[in-house]
Short mmCIF file of C-alpha atoms in Angstrom, two decimals:
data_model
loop_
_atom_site.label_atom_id
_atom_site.label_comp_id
_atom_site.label_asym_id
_atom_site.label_seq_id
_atom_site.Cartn_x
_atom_site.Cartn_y
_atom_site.Cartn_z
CA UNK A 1 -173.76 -101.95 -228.31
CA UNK A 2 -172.59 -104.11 -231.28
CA UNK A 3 -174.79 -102.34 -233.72
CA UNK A 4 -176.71 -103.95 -236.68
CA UNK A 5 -175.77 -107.44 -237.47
CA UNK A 6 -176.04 -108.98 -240.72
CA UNK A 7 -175.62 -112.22 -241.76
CA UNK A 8 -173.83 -113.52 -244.06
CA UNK A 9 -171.75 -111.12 -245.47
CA UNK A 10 -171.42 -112.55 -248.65
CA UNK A 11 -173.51 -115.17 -250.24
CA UNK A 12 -173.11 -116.67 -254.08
CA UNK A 13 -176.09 -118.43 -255.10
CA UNK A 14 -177.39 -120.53 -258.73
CA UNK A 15 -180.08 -118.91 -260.21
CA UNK A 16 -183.63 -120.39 -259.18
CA UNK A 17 -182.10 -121.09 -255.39
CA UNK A 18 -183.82 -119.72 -252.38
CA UNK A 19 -181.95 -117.00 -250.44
CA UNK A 20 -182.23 -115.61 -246.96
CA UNK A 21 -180.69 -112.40 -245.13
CA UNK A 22 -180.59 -111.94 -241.40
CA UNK A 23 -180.49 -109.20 -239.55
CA UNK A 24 -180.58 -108.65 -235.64
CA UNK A 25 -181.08 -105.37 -234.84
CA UNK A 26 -179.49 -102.52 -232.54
CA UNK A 27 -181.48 -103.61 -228.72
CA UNK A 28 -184.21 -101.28 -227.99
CA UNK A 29 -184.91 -99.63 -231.30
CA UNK A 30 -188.52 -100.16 -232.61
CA UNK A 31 -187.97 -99.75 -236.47
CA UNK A 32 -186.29 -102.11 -238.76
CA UNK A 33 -185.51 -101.62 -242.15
CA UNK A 34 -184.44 -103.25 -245.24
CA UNK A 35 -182.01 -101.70 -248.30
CA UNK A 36 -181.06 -102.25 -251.42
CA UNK A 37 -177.94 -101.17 -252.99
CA UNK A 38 -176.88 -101.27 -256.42
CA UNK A 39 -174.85 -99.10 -258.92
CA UNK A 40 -177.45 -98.06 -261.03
CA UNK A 41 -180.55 -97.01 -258.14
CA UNK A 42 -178.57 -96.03 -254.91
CA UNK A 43 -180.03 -97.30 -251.68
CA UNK A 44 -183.81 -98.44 -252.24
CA UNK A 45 -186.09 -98.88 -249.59
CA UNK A 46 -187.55 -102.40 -249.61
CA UNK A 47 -189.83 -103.05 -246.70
CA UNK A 48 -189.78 -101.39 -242.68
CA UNK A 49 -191.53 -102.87 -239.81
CA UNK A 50 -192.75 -101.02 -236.64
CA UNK A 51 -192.68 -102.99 -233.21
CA UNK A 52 -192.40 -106.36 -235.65
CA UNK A 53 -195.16 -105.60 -237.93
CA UNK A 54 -194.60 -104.43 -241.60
CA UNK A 55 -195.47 -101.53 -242.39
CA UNK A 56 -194.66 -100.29 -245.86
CA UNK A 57 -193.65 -103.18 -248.33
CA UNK A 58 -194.32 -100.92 -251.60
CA UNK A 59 -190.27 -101.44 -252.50
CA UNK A 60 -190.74 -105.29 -252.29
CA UNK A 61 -189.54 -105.54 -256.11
CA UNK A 62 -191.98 -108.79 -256.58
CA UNK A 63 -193.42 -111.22 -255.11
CA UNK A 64 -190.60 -113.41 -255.33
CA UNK A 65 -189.26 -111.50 -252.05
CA UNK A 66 -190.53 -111.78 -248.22
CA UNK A 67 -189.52 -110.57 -245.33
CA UNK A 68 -190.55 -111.58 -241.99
CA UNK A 69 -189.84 -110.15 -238.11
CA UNK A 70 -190.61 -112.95 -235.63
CA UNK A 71 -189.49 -111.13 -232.67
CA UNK A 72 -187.89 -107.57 -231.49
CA UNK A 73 -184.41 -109.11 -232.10
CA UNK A 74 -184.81 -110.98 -235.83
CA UNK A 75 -185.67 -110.56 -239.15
CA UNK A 76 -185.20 -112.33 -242.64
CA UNK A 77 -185.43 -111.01 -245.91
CA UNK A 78 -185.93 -114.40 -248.04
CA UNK A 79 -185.71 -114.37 -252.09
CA UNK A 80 -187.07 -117.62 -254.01
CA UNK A 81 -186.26 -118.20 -256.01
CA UNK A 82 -183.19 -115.89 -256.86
CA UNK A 83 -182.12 -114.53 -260.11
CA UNK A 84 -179.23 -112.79 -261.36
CA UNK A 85 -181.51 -109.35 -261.14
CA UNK A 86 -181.14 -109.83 -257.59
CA UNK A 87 -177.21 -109.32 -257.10
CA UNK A 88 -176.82 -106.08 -254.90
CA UNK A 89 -175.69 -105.20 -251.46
CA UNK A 90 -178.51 -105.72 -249.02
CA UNK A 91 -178.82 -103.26 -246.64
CA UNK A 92 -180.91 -103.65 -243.06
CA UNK A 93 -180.93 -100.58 -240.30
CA UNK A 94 -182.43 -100.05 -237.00
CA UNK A 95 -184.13 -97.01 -235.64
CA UNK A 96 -185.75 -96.09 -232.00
CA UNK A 97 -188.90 -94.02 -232.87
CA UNK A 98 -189.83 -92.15 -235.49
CA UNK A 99 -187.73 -89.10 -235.28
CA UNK A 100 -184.58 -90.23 -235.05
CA UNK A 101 -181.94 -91.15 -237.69
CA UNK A 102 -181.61 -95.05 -238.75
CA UNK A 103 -178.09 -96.87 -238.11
CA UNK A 104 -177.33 -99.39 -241.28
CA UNK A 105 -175.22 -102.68 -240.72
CA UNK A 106 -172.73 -103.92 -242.91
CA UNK A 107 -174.47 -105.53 -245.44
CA UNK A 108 -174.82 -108.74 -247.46
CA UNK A 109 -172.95 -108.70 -250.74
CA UNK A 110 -175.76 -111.03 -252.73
CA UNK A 111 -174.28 -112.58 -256.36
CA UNK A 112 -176.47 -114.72 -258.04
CA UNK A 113 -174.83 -116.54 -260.72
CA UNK B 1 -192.57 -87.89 -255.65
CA UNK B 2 -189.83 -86.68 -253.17
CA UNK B 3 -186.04 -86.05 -255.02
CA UNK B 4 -182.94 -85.93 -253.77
CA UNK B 5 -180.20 -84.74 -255.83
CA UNK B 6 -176.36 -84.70 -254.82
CA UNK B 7 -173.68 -82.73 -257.08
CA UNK B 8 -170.89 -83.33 -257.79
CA UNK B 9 -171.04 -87.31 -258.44
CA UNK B 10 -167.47 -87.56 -258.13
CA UNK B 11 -164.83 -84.56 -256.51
CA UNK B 12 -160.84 -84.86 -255.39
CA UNK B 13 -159.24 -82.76 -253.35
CA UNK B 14 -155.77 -82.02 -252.47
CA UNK B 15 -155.28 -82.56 -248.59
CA UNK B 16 -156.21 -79.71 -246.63
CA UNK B 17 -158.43 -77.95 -249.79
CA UNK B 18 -161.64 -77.25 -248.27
CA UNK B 19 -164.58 -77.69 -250.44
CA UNK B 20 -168.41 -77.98 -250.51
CA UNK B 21 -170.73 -80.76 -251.45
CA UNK B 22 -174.34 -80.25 -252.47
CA UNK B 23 -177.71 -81.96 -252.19
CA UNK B 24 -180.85 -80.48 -253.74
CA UNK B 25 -184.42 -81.66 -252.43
CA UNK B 26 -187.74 -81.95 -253.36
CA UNK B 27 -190.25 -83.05 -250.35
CA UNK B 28 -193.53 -82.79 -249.90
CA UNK B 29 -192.60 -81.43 -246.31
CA UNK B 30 -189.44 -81.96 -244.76
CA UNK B 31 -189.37 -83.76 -241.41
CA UNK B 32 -185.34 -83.92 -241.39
CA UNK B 33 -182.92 -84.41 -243.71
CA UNK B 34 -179.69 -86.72 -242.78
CA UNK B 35 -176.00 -86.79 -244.02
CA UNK B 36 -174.31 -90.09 -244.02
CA UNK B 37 -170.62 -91.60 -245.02
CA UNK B 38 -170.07 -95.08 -246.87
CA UNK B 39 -166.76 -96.43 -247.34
CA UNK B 40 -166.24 -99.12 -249.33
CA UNK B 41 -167.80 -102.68 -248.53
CA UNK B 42 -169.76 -100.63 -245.63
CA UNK B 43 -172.72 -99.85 -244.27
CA UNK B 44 -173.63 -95.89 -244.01
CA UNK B 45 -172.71 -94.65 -241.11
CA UNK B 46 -174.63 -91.99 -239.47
CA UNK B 47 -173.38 -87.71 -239.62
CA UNK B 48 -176.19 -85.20 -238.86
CA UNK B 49 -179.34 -84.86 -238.90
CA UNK B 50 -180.84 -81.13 -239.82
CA UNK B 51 -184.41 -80.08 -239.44
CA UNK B 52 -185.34 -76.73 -240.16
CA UNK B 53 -183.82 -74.18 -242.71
CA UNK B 54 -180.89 -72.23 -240.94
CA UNK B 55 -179.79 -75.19 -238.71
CA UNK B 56 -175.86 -75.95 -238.70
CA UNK B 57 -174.29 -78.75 -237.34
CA UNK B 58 -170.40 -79.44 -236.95
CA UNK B 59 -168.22 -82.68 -236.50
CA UNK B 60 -164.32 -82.47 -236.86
CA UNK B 61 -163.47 -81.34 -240.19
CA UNK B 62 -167.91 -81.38 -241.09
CA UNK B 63 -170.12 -78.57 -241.40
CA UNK B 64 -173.44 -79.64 -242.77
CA UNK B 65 -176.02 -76.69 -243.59
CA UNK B 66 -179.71 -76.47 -244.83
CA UNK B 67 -181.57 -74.16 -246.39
CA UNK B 68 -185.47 -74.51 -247.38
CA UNK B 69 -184.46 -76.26 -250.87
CA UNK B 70 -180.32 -78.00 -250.78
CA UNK B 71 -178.43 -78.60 -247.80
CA UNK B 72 -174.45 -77.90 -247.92
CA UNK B 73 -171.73 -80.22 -246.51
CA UNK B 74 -168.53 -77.96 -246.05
CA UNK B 75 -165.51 -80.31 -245.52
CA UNK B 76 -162.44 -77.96 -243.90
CA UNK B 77 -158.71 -79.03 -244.45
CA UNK B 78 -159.55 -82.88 -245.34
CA UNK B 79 -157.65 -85.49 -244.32
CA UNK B 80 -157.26 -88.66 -246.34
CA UNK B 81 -159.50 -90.31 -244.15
CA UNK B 82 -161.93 -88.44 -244.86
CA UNK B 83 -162.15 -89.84 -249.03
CA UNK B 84 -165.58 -91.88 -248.53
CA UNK B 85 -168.80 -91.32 -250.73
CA UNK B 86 -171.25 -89.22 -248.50
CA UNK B 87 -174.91 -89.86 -248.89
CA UNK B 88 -177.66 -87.52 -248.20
CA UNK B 89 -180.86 -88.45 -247.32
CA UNK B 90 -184.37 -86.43 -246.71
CA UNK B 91 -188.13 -87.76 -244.82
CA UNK B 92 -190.71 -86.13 -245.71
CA UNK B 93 -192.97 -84.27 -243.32
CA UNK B 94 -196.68 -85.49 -243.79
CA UNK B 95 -197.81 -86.58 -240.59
CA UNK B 96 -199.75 -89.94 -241.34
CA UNK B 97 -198.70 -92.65 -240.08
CA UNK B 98 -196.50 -94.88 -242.55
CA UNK B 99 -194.35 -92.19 -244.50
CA UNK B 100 -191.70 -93.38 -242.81
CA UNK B 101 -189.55 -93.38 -245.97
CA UNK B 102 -186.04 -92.27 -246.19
CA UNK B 103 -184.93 -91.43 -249.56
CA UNK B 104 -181.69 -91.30 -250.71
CA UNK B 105 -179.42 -89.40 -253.06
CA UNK B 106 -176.61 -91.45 -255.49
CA UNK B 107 -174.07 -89.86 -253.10
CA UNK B 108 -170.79 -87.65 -253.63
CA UNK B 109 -167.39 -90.00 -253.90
CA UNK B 110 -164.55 -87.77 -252.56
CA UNK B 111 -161.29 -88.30 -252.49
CA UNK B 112 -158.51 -86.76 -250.94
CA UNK B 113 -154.94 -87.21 -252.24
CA UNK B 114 -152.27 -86.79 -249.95
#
Protein backbone atom coordinates (compact mmCIF):
# COMPACT_ATOMS: atom_id res chain seq x y z
CA UNK A 1 0.00 0.00 0.00
CA UNK A 2 1.33 3.57 -0.59
CA UNK A 3 0.20 4.78 2.75
CA UNK A 4 -1.28 8.27 3.56
CA UNK A 5 -0.96 10.79 0.87
CA UNK A 6 -0.80 14.36 1.37
CA UNK A 7 -0.86 16.98 -0.84
CA UNK A 8 1.09 19.47 -1.27
CA UNK A 9 3.92 19.15 0.73
CA UNK A 10 4.66 22.55 1.09
CA UNK A 11 2.48 25.48 0.44
CA UNK A 12 3.42 29.47 1.06
CA UNK A 13 0.45 31.52 1.09
CA UNK A 14 -0.38 35.79 1.65
CA UNK A 15 -2.23 36.33 4.54
CA UNK A 16 -6.16 36.56 3.92
CA UNK A 17 -5.75 33.69 0.96
CA UNK A 18 -7.79 30.57 1.08
CA UNK A 19 -5.87 27.31 1.69
CA UNK A 20 -6.65 23.67 1.13
CA UNK A 21 -4.92 20.27 2.30
CA UNK A 22 -5.60 16.91 0.74
CA UNK A 23 -5.34 13.85 1.98
CA UNK A 24 -6.21 10.32 0.46
CA UNK A 25 -6.16 7.87 2.84
CA UNK A 26 -4.57 4.26 3.47
CA UNK A 27 -7.58 1.85 1.27
CA UNK A 28 -9.83 0.16 3.63
CA UNK A 29 -9.36 2.05 6.84
CA UNK A 30 -12.60 3.71 8.21
CA UNK A 31 -11.08 6.64 10.32
CA UNK A 32 -9.46 9.72 9.07
CA UNK A 33 -7.83 12.19 10.94
CA UNK A 34 -6.45 15.57 10.87
CA UNK A 35 -3.10 17.07 12.91
CA UNK A 36 -1.58 19.89 13.77
CA UNK A 37 1.97 20.35 14.46
CA UNK A 38 3.76 23.17 15.80
CA UNK A 39 6.74 23.89 18.18
CA UNK A 40 4.99 25.26 20.90
CA UNK A 41 1.61 22.52 21.23
CA UNK A 42 2.95 19.15 19.76
CA UNK A 43 0.53 17.28 17.56
CA UNK A 44 -3.17 18.67 18.10
CA UNK A 45 -6.04 16.89 17.10
CA UNK A 46 -8.19 18.97 14.73
CA UNK A 47 -11.17 17.09 13.45
CA UNK A 48 -11.70 12.84 12.72
CA UNK A 49 -14.35 11.41 10.62
CA UNK A 50 -15.85 7.86 10.87
CA UNK A 51 -17.01 6.10 7.53
CA UNK A 52 -16.91 9.96 5.98
CA UNK A 53 -18.82 11.65 8.60
CA UNK A 54 -17.18 13.99 11.23
CA UNK A 55 -17.19 13.11 14.22
CA UNK A 56 -15.34 15.24 16.74
CA UNK A 57 -14.44 18.81 15.35
CA UNK A 58 -13.82 20.32 19.04
CA UNK A 59 -9.88 21.04 17.83
CA UNK A 60 -11.22 23.04 14.77
CA UNK A 61 -9.24 26.25 16.13
CA UNK A 62 -12.15 28.63 14.52
CA UNK A 63 -14.39 28.87 12.27
CA UNK A 64 -12.14 30.04 9.74
CA UNK A 65 -11.23 26.16 9.20
CA UNK A 66 -13.39 23.24 7.42
CA UNK A 67 -12.84 20.10 6.61
CA UNK A 68 -14.81 17.97 4.43
CA UNK A 69 -14.74 13.90 3.38
CA UNK A 70 -16.66 13.46 0.10
CA UNK A 71 -15.89 9.90 -0.27
CA UNK A 72 -13.87 6.84 1.49
CA UNK A 73 -10.77 7.92 -0.52
CA UNK A 74 -10.69 12.09 0.00
CA UNK A 75 -10.63 14.68 2.29
CA UNK A 76 -9.76 18.51 2.49
CA UNK A 77 -8.92 20.51 5.28
CA UNK A 78 -9.64 24.19 3.79
CA UNK A 79 -8.47 27.51 5.81
CA UNK A 80 -10.02 31.01 4.59
CA UNK A 81 -8.92 32.92 4.89
CA UNK A 82 -5.31 32.11 6.23
CA UNK A 83 -3.23 33.97 8.63
CA UNK A 84 0.17 33.82 9.78
CA UNK A 85 -1.29 31.92 13.13
CA UNK A 86 -1.87 29.21 10.83
CA UNK A 87 1.85 28.22 9.77
CA UNK A 88 2.41 24.57 11.14
CA UNK A 89 2.87 21.14 9.75
CA UNK A 90 -0.48 19.63 8.96
CA UNK A 91 -0.80 16.31 9.83
CA UNK A 92 -3.70 13.72 8.34
CA UNK A 93 -3.70 9.73 9.42
CA UNK A 94 -5.77 6.82 8.64
CA UNK A 95 -7.04 4.13 10.92
CA UNK A 96 -9.22 0.74 10.31
CA UNK A 97 -11.55 0.55 13.39
CA UNK A 98 -11.41 1.77 16.52
CA UNK A 99 -8.81 -0.26 18.21
CA UNK A 100 -6.12 -0.07 16.20
CA UNK A 101 -3.20 2.42 15.99
CA UNK A 102 -3.50 5.44 13.28
CA UNK A 103 -0.71 5.65 10.41
CA UNK A 104 0.20 9.61 9.75
CA UNK A 105 1.35 10.80 6.18
CA UNK A 106 3.95 13.11 5.52
CA UNK A 107 2.54 16.24 6.05
CA UNK A 108 1.98 19.71 4.61
CA UNK A 109 4.53 22.27 5.72
CA UNK A 110 1.83 25.43 5.73
CA UNK A 111 3.74 29.18 5.87
CA UNK A 112 1.59 31.93 5.68
CA UNK A 113 3.37 35.03 5.08
CA UNK B 1 -8.37 16.33 31.03
CA UNK B 2 -6.09 13.39 29.88
CA UNK B 3 -1.93 14.29 30.16
CA UNK B 4 0.75 12.95 28.66
CA UNK B 5 4.08 13.78 29.81
CA UNK B 6 7.49 12.62 28.14
CA UNK B 7 10.99 13.20 30.04
CA UNK B 8 13.67 13.91 29.05
CA UNK B 9 12.81 16.66 26.23
CA UNK B 10 16.07 16.27 24.76
CA UNK B 11 18.84 13.06 25.54
CA UNK B 12 22.30 11.99 23.48
CA UNK B 13 23.79 9.01 23.64
CA UNK B 14 27.03 7.62 22.71
CA UNK B 15 26.48 4.65 20.15
CA UNK B 16 25.76 1.52 21.73
CA UNK B 17 24.78 3.34 25.45
CA UNK B 18 21.54 1.94 26.23
CA UNK B 19 19.16 4.21 27.89
CA UNK B 20 15.49 4.72 28.88
CA UNK B 21 12.90 7.22 27.85
CA UNK B 22 9.83 8.06 29.89
CA UNK B 23 6.20 9.03 29.43
CA UNK B 24 3.91 9.74 32.38
CA UNK B 25 -0.04 9.59 31.87
CA UNK B 26 -3.03 10.77 33.14
CA UNK B 27 -6.35 9.07 31.50
CA UNK B 28 -9.51 8.81 32.51
CA UNK B 29 -9.17 5.01 31.48
CA UNK B 30 -6.66 3.77 29.29
CA UNK B 31 -7.76 1.99 26.12
CA UNK B 32 -3.98 1.75 24.73
CA UNK B 33 -1.25 3.76 24.76
CA UNK B 34 1.08 4.03 21.43
CA UNK B 35 4.86 4.80 20.86
CA UNK B 36 5.74 6.50 17.68
CA UNK B 37 9.13 7.88 15.84
CA UNK B 38 9.33 11.30 13.81
CA UNK B 39 12.28 12.18 11.93
CA UNK B 40 12.66 15.29 10.62
CA UNK B 41 10.21 16.71 7.84
CA UNK B 42 8.13 13.32 8.62
CA UNK B 43 5.17 11.99 9.47
CA UNK B 44 5.11 9.65 12.81
CA UNK B 45 5.57 6.48 12.05
CA UNK B 46 3.95 3.80 13.95
CA UNK B 47 6.11 1.46 17.07
CA UNK B 48 3.82 -0.34 19.58
CA UNK B 49 0.92 -0.25 20.85
CA UNK B 50 0.52 -1.44 24.78
CA UNK B 51 -2.72 -2.06 26.54
CA UNK B 52 -2.70 -3.25 29.88
CA UNK B 53 -0.11 -2.67 32.75
CA UNK B 54 2.68 -5.44 32.51
CA UNK B 55 2.55 -5.73 28.67
CA UNK B 56 6.11 -5.63 26.82
CA UNK B 57 6.67 -5.32 23.40
CA UNK B 58 10.12 -5.56 21.44
CA UNK B 59 11.36 -4.31 17.93
CA UNK B 60 15.19 -4.42 17.07
CA UNK B 61 17.02 -2.36 19.41
CA UNK B 62 13.01 -1.25 21.21
CA UNK B 63 11.60 -2.38 24.31
CA UNK B 64 8.55 -0.39 25.17
CA UNK B 65 6.94 -1.15 28.76
CA UNK B 66 3.78 0.04 30.72
CA UNK B 67 2.88 0.20 33.94
CA UNK B 68 -0.66 1.52 35.38
CA UNK B 69 0.74 5.30 35.43
CA UNK B 70 4.26 5.87 32.70
CA UNK B 71 5.22 3.59 30.11
CA UNK B 72 9.17 3.00 29.51
CA UNK B 73 10.92 2.90 26.08
CA UNK B 74 14.33 1.02 26.67
CA UNK B 75 16.56 1.64 23.58
CA UNK B 76 19.60 -1.23 23.69
CA UNK B 77 23.03 -0.47 21.95
CA UNK B 78 21.60 2.47 19.57
CA UNK B 79 22.60 2.92 16.37
CA UNK B 80 22.75 6.31 14.72
CA UNK B 81 19.75 5.59 12.98
CA UNK B 82 18.02 5.33 15.59
CA UNK B 83 18.48 9.57 16.66
CA UNK B 84 14.67 10.56 15.83
CA UNK B 85 12.26 12.32 18.39
CA UNK B 86 9.87 9.50 19.72
CA UNK B 87 6.35 10.46 20.53
CA UNK B 88 4.09 8.80 22.91
CA UNK B 89 0.66 8.84 22.71
CA UNK B 90 -2.37 7.48 25.12
CA UNK B 91 -6.67 6.93 24.25
CA UNK B 92 -8.55 6.97 26.81
CA UNK B 93 -10.84 4.13 27.80
CA UNK B 94 -14.51 5.49 28.20
CA UNK B 95 -16.56 3.52 26.06
CA UNK B 96 -18.96 6.15 24.34
CA UNK B 97 -18.86 6.52 21.19
CA UNK B 98 -16.68 9.64 19.98
CA UNK B 99 -13.60 9.60 22.46
CA UNK B 100 -11.74 8.66 19.82
CA UNK B 101 -8.96 11.11 20.76
CA UNK B 102 -5.35 10.41 20.67
CA UNK B 103 -3.33 12.66 22.72
CA UNK B 104 0.05 13.29 22.40
CA UNK B 105 3.15 14.01 24.41
CA UNK B 106 5.94 16.94 23.13
CA UNK B 107 8.13 13.88 22.41
CA UNK B 108 11.85 12.85 23.44
CA UNK B 109 14.62 14.10 20.63
CA UNK B 110 17.49 11.54 20.86
CA UNK B 111 20.44 11.53 19.39
CA UNK B 112 23.05 9.18 18.97
CA UNK B 113 26.64 10.23 18.16
CA UNK B 114 28.73 7.89 16.51
Amino acid sequence: DAGVIQSPRHEVTEMGQEVTLRCKPISGHDYLFWYRQTMMRGLELLIYFNNNVPIDDSGMPEDRFSAKMPNASFSTLKIQPSEPRDSAVYFCASRQGRFYEQYFGPGTRLTVT
Amino acid sequence: EDQVTQSPEALRLQEGESSSLNCSYTVSGLRGLFWYRQDPGKGPEFLFTLYSAGEEKEKERLKATLTKKESFLHITAPKPEDSATYLCAVQAGISNFGNEKLTFGTGTRLTIIP
